[in-house]
PDB file of C-alpha atoms in Angstrom:
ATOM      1  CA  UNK A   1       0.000   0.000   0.000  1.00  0.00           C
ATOM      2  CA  UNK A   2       2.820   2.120   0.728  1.00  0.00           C
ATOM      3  CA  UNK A   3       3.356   2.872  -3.408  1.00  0.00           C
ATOM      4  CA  UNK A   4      -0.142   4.150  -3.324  1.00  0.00           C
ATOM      5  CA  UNK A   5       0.298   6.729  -1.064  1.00  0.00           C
ATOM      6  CA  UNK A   6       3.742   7.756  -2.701  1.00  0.00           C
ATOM      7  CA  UNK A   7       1.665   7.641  -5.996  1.00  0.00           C
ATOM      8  CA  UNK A   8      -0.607  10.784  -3.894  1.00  0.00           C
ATOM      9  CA  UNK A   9       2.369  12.333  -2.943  1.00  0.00           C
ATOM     10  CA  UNK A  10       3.721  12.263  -6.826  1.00  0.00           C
ATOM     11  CA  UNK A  11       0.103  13.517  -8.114  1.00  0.00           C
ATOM     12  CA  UNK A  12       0.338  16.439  -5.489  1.00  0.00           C
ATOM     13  CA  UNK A  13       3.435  17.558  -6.674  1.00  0.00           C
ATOM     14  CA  UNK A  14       2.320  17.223  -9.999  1.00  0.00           C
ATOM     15  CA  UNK A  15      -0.960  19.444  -8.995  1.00  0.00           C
ATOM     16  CA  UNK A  16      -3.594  17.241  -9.727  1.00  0.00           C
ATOM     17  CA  UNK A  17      -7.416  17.830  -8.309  1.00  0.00           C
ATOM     18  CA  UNK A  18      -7.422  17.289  -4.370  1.00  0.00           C
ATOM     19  CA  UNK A  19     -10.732  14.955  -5.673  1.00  0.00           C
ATOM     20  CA  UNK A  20      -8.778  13.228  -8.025  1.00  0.00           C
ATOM     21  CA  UNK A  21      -5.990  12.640  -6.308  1.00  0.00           C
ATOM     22  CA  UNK A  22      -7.973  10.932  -3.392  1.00  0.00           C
ATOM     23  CA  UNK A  23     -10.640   9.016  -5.679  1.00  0.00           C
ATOM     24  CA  UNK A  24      -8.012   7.249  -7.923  1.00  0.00           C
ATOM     25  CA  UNK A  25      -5.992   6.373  -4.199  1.00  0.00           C
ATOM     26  CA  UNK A  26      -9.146   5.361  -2.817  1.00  0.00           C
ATOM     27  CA  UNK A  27      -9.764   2.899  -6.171  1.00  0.00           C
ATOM     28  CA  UNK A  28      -6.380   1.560  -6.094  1.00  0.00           C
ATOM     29  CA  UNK A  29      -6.273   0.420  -2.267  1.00  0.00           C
ATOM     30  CA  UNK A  30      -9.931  -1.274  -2.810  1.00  0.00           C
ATOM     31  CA  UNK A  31      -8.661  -2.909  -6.264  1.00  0.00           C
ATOM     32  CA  UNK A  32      -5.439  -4.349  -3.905  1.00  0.00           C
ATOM     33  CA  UNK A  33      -7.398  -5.929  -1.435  1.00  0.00           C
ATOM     34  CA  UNK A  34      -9.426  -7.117  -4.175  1.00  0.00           C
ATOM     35  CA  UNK A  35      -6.630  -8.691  -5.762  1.00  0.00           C
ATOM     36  CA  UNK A  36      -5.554  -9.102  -1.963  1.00  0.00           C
ATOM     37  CA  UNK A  37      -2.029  -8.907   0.190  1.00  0.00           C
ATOM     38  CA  UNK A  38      -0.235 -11.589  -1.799  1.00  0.00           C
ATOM     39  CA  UNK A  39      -0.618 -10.423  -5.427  1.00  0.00           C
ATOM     40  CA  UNK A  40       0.558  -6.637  -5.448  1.00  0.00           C
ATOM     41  CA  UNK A  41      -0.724  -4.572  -8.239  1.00  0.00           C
ATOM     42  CA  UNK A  42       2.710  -3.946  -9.506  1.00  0.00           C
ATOM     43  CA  UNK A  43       3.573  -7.165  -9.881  1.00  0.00           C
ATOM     44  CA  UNK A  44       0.784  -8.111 -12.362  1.00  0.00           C
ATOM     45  CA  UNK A  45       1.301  -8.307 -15.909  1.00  0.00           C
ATOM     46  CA  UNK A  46      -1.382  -6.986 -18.760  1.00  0.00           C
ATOM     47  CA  UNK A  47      -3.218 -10.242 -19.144  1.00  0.00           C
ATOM     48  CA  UNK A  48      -3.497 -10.578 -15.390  1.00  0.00           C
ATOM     49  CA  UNK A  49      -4.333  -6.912 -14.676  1.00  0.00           C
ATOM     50  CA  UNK A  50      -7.215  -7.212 -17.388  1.00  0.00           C
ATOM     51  CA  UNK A  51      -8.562 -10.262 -15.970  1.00  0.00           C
ATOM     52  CA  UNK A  52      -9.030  -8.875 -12.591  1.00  0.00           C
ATOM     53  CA  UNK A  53     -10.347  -5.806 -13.580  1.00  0.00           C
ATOM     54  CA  UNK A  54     -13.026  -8.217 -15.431  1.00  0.00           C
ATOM     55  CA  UNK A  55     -13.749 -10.115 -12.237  1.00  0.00           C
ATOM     56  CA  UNK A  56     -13.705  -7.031 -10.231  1.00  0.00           C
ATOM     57  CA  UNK A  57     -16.534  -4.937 -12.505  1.00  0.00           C
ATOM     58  CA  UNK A  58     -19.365  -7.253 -11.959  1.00  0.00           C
ATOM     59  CA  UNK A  59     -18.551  -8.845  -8.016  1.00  0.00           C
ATOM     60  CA  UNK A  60     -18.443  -4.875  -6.703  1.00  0.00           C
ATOM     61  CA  UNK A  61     -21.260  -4.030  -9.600  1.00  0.00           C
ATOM     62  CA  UNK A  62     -19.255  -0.917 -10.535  1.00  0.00           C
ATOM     63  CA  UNK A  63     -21.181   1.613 -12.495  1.00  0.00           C
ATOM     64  CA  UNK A  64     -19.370   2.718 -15.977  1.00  0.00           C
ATOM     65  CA  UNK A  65     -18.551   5.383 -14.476  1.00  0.00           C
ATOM     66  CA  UNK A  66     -16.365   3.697 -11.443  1.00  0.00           C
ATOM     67  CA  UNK A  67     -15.171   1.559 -14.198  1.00  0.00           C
ATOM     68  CA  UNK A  68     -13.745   4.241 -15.915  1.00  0.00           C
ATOM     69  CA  UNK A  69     -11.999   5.542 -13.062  1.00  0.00           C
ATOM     70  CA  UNK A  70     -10.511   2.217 -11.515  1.00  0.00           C
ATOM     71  CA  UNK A  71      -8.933   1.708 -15.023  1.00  0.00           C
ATOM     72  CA  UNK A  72      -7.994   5.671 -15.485  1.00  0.00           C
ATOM     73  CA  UNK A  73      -6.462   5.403 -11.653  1.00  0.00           C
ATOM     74  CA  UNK A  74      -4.803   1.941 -12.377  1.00  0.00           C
ATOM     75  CA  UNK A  75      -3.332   3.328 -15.984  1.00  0.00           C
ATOM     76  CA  UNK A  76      -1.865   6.573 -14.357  1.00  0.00           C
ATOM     77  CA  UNK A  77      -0.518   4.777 -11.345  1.00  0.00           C
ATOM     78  CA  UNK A  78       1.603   1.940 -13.889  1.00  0.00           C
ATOM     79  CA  UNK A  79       2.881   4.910 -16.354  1.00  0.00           C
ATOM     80  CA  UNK A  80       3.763   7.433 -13.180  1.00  0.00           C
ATOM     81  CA  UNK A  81       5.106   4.995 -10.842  1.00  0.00           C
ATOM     82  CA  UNK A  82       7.120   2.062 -12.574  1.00  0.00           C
ATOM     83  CA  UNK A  83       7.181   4.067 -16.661  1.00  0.00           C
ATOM     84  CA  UNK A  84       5.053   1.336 -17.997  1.00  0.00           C
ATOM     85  CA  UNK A  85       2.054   0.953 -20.937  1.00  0.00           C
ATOM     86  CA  UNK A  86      -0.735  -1.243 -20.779  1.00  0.00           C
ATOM     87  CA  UNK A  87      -3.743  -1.724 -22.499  1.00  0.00           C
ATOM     88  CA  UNK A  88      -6.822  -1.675 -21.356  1.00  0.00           C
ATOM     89  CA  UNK A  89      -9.211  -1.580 -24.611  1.00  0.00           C
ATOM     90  CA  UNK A  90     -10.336  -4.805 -23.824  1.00  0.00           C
ATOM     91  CA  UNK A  91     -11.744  -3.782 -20.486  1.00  0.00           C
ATOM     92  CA  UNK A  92     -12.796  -0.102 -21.092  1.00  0.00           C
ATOM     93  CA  UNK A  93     -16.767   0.220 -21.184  1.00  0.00           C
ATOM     94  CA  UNK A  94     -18.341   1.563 -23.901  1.00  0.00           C
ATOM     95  CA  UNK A  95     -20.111   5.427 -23.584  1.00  0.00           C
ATOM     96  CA  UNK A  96     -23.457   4.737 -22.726  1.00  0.00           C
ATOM     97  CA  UNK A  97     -25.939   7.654 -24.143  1.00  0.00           C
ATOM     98  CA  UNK A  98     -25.795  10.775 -21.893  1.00  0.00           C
ATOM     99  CA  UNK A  99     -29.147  11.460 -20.384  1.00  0.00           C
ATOM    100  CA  UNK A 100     -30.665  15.025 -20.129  1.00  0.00           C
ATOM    101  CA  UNK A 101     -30.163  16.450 -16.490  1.00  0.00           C
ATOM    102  CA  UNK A 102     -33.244  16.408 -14.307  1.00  0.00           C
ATOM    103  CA  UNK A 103     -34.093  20.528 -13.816  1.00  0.00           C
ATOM    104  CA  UNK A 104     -35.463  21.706 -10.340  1.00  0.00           C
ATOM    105  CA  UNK A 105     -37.518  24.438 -11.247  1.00  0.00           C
ATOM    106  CA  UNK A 106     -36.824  28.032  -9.574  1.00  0.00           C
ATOM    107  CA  UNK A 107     -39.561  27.600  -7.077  1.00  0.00           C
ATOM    108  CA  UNK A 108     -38.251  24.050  -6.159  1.00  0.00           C
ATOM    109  CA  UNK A 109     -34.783  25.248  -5.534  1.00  0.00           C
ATOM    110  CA  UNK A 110     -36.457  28.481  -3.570  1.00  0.00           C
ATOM    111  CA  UNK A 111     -37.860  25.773  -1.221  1.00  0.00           C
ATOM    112  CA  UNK A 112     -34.691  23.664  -1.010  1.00  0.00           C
ATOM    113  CA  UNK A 113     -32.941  26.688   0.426  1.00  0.00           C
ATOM    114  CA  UNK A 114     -35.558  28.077   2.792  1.00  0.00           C
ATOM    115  CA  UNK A 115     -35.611  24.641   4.288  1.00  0.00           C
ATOM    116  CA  UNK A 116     -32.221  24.848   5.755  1.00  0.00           C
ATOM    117  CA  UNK A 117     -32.299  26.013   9.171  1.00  0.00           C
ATOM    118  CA  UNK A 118     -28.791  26.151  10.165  1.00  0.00           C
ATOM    119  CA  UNK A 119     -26.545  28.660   8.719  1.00  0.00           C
ATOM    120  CA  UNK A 120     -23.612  26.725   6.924  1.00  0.00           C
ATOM    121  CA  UNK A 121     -25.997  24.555   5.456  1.00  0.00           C
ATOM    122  CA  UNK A 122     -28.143  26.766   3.476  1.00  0.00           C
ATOM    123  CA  UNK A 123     -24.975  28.885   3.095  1.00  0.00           C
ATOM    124  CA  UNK A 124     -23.246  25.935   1.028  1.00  0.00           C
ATOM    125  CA  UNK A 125     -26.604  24.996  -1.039  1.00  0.00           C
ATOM    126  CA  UNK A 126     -26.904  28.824  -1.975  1.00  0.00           C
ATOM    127  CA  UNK A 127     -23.305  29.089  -2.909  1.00  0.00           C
ATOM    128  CA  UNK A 128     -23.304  26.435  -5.273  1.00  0.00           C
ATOM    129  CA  UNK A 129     -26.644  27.231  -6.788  1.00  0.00           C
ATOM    130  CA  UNK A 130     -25.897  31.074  -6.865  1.00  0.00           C
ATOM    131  CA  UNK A 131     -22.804  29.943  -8.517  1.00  0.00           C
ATOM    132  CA  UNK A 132     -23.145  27.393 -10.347  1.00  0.00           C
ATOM    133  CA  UNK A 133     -20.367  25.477  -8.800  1.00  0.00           C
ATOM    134  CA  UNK A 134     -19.360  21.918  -8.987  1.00  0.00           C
ATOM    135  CA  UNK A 135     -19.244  20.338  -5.045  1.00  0.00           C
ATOM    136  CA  UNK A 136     -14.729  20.208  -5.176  1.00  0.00           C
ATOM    137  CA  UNK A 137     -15.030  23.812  -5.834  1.00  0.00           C
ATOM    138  CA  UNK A 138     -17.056  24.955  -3.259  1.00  0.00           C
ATOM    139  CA  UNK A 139     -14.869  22.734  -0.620  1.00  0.00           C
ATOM    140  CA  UNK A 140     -11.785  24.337  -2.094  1.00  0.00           C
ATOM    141  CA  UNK A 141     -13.057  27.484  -1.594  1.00  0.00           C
ATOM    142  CA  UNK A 142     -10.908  30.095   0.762  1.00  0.00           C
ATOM    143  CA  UNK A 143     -12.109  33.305   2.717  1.00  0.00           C
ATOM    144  CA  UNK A 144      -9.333  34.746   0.401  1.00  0.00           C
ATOM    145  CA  UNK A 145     -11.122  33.769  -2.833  1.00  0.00           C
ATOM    146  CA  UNK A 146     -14.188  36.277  -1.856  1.00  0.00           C
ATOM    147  CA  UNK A 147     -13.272  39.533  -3.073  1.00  0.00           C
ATOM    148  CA  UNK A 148     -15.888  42.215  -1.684  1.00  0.00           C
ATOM    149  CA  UNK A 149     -14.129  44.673  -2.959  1.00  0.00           C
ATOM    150  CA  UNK A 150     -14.686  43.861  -6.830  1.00  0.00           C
ATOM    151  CA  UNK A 151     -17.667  41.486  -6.157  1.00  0.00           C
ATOM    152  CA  UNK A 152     -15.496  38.884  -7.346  1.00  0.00           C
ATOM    153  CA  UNK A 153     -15.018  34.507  -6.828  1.00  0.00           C
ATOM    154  CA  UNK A 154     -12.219  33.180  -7.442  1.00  0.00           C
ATOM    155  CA  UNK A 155     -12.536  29.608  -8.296  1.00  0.00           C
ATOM    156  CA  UNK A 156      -8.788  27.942  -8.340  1.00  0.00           C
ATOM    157  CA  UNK A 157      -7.607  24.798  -9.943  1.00  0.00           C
ATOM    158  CA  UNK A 158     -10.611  23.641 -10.287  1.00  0.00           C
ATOM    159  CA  UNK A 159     -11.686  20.496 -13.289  1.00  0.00           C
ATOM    160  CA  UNK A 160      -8.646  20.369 -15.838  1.00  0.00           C
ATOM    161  CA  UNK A 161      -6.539  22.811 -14.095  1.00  0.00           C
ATOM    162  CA  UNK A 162      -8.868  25.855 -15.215  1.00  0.00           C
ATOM    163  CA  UNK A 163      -9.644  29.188 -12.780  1.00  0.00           C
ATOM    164  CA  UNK A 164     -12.413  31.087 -13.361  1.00  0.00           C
ATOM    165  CA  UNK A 165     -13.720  34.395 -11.905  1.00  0.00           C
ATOM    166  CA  UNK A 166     -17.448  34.196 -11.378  1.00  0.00           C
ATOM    167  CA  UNK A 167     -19.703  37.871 -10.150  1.00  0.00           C
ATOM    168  CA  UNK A 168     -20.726  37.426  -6.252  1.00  0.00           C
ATOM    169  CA  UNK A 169     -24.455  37.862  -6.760  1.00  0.00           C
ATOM    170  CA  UNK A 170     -26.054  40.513  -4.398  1.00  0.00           C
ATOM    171  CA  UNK A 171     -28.288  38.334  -3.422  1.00  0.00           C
ATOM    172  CA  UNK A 172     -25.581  35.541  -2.149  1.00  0.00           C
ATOM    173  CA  UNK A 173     -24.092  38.609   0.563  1.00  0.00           C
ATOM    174  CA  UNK A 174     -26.559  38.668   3.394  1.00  0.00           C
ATOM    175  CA  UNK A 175     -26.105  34.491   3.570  1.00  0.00           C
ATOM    176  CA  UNK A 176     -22.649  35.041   3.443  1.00  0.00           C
ATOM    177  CA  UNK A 177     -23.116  37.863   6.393  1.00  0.00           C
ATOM    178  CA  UNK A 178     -24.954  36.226   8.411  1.00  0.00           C
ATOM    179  CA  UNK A 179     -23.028  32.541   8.277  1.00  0.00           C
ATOM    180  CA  UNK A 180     -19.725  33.892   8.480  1.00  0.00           C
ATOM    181  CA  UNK A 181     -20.739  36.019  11.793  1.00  0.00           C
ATOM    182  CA  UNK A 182     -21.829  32.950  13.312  1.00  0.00           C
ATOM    183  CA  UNK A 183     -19.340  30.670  12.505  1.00  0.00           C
ATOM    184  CA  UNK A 184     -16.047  32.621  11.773  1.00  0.00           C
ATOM    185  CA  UNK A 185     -13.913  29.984   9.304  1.00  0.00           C
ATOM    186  CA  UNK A 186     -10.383  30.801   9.615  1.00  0.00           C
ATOM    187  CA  UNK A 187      -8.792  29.608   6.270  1.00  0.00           C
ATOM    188  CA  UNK A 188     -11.430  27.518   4.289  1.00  0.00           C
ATOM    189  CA  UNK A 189     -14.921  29.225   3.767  1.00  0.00           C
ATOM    190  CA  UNK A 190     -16.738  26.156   4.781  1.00  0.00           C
ATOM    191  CA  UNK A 191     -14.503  23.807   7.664  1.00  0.00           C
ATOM    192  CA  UNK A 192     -15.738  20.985   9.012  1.00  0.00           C
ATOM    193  CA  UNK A 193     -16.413  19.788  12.581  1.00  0.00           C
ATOM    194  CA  UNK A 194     -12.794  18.695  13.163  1.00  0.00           C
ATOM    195  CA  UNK A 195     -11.115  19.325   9.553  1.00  0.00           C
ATOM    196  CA  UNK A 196     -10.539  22.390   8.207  1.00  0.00           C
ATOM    197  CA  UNK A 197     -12.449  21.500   4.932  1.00  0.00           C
ATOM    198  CA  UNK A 198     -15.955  20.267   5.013  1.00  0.00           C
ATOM    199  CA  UNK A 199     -16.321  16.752   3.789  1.00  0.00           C
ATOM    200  CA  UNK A 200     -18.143  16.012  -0.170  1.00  0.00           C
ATOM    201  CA  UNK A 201     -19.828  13.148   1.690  1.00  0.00           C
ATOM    202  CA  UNK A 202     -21.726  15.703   4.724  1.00  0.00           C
ATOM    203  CA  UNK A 203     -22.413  18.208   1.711  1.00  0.00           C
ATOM    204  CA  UNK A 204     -24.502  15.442  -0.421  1.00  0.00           C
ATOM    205  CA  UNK A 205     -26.292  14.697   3.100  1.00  0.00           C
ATOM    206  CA  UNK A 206     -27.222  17.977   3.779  1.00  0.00           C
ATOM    207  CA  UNK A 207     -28.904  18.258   0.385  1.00  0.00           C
ATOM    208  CA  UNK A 208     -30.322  15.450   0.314  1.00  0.00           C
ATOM    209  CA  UNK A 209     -32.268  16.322   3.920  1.00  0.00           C
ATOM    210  CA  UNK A 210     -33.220  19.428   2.679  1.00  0.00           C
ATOM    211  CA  UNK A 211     -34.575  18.278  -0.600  1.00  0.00           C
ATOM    212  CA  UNK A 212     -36.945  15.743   1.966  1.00  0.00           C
ATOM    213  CA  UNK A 213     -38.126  18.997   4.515  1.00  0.00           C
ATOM    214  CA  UNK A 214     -38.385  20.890   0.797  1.00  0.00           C
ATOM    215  CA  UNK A 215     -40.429  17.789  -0.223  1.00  0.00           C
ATOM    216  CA  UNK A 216     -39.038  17.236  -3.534  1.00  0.00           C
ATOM    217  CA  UNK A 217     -39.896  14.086  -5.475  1.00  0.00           C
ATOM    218  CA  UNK A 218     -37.985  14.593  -8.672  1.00  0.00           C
ATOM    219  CA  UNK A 219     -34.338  12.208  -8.407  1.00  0.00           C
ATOM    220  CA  UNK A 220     -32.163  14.670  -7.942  1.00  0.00           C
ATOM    221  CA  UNK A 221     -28.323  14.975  -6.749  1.00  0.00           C
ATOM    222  CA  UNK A 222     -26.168  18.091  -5.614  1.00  0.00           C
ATOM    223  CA  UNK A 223     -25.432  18.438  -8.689  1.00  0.00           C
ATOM    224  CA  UNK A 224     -28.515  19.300  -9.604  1.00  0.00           C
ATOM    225  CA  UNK A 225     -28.217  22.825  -8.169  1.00  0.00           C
ATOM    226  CA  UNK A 226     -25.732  23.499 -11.141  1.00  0.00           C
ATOM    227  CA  UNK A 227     -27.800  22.213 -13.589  1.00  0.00           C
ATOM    228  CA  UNK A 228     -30.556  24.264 -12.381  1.00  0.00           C
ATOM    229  CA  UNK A 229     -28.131  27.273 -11.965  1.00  0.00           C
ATOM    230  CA  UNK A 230     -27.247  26.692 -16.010  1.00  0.00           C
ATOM    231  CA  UNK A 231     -30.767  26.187 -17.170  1.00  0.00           C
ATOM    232  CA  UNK A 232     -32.433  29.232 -15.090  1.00  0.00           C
ATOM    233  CA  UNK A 233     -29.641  31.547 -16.747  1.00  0.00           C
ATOM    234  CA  UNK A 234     -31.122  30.212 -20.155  1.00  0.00           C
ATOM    235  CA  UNK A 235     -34.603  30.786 -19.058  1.00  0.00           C
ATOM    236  CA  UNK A 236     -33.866  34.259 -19.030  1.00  0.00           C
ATOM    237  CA  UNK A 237     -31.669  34.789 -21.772  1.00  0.00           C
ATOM    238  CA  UNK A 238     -28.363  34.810 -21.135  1.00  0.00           C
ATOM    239  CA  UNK A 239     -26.240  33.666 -24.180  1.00  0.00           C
ATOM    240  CA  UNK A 240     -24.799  30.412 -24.044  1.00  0.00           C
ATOM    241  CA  UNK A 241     -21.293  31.467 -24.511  1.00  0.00           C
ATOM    242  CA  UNK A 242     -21.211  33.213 -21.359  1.00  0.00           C
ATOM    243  CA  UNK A 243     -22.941  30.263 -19.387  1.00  0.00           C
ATOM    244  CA  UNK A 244     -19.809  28.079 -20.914  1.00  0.00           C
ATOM    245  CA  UNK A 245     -17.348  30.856 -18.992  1.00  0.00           C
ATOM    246  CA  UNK A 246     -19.527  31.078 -15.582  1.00  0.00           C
ATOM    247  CA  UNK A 247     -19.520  26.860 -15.719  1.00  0.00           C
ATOM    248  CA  UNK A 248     -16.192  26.610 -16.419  1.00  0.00           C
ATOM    249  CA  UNK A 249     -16.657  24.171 -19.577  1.00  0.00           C
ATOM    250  CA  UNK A 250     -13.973  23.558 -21.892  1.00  0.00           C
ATOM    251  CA  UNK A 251     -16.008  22.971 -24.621  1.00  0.00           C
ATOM    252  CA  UNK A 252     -19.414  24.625 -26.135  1.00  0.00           C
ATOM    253  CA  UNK A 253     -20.778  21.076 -26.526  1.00  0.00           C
ATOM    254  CA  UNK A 254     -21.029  20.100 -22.884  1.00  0.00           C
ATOM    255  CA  UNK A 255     -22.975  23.583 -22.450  1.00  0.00           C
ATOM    256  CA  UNK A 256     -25.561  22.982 -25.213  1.00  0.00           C
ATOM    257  CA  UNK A 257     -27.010  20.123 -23.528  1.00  0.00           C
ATOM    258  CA  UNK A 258     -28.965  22.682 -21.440  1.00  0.00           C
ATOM    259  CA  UNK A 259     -30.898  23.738 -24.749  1.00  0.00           C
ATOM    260  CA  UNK A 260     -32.510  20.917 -24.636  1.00  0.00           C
ATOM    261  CA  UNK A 261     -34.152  21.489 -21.022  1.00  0.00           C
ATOM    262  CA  UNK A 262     -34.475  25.130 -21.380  1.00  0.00           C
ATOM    263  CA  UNK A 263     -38.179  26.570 -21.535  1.00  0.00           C
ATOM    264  CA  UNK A 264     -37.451  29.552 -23.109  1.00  0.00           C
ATOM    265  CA  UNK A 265     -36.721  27.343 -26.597  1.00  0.00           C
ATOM    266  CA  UNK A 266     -39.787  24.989 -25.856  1.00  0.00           C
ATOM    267  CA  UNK A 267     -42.588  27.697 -24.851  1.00  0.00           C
ATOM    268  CA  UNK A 268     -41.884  29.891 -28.001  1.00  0.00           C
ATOM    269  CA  UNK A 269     -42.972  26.810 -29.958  1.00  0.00           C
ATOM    270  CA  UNK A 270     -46.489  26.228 -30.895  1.00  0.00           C
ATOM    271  CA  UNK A 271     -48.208  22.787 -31.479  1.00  0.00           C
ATOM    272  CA  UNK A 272     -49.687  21.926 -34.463  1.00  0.00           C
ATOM    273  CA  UNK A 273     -52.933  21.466 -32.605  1.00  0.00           C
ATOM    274  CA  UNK A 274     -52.816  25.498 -32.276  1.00  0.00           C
ATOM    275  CA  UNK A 275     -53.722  25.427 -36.078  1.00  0.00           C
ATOM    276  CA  UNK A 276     -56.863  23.212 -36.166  1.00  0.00           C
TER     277      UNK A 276
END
């Protein structure tokens, strides 16, 4: 286990995602006990790496997604750690059809927010809806990232490297106020109860409570705040180019998919039934 967490060490160096870094470490441990103590991972050749990685998709039940990583982790680990190439074509799932994102409307999301009693919580939630942030980037975020003075967020290395500067929204200052008074984080804006970053794993559970007191029925993850943050800016207008920017997107194409879930497209376009 030791060469996995020199293999963190080497990716933190090398300035990878604190996310990444910890989800491909976290894959590689439970693919070693998998294999278990007496066949290291290092040891294995392609065939036998393959072959386990075969065994290990349907006994866990990975999702494609999982798969994906446990082969990206295991393939970055090999060519970082011991310079060698393997294939894993043989093993790599294919892309599965990307389903459209599941929208909370604005009065939804209005209910998810007002539900939150405590401070932080709603705090957090209204962040990363008023934002439009993915969950990493609102843990990552520092008191020194708010800048009142140009009504300016700074979001830092956040997916592929990329910063962005994102407008604080009026509306997000008076949260801010009133949870910062109350709870006075030191370096991070959000700390946890003993860590000085909050964890991604409390953040899903305190959306997922509030979506239950906001009594939402719709499946819906965190995530879903910045889907509803991209589609609500659509709504009302605001060109798609600009969305890409405030999201953070590398390319157009992973923005467009809100133009399918927008209603300012859909309403504008009558039925034929209109012309009976």
């Amino acid at each position: 286990m030791q060469t996995f967490y020199d293999f963190k060490k080497l990716l933190t160096i090398k300035r990878y995602a604190h996310n990444t870094i910890e989800s491909y470490a976290g894959h590689l441990i439970a693919f070693q006990k998998f294999l278990g103590m007496d066949r290291p991972l290092d040891g294995l050749d392609n065939y036998q790496v393959n072959d386990a990685i075969s065994k290990v998709v349907p006994h866990k039940n990975l999702a494609l997604g999982t798969q994906k990583q446990l082969i990206g982790a295991i393939k970055l680990y090999f060519k970082e750690m011991h310079n060698r190439e393997y294939d894993f074509s043989k093993v790599y799932p294919r892309s599965k059809p990307q389903p459209l994102p599941t929208v909370l409307s604005t009065v939804e999301v209005k209910a998810i927010l007002n539900s939150c009693v405590n401070k932080k919580h709603k705090a957090m939630l209204t962040f990363i809806y008023g934002l439009g942030l993915r969950s990493g980037e609102l843990i990552a975020l520092k008191i020194t990232d708010i800048d009142k003075q140009r009504q300016q967020v700074h979001i830092k290395n956040s997916k592929n490297g990329k910063d962005r500067i994102l407008p604080l929204p009026a509306s997000l200052k008076p949260v801010l106020k009133a949870y910062y008074l109350e709870y006075k984080p030191k370096e991070y804006l959000f700390e946890g109860q003993n860590k000085p970053q909050y964890s991604p794993q409390s953040l899903r559970k305190v959306f997922h409570i509030a979506c239950k007191k906001a009594n939402i029925k719709k499946y819906v993850t965190l995530h879903s705040l910045r889907h509803a943050y991209a589609t609500h800016l659509m709504d009302c207008g605001t060109d798609v180019r600009i969305i890409k920017e405030l999201l953070g997107h590398t390319s157009l194409k992973t923005t467009l998919i809100y133009t399918h879930v927008t209603t300012r497209t859909m309403q504008n376009v009558a039925s034929p039934l209109d012309f009976l």
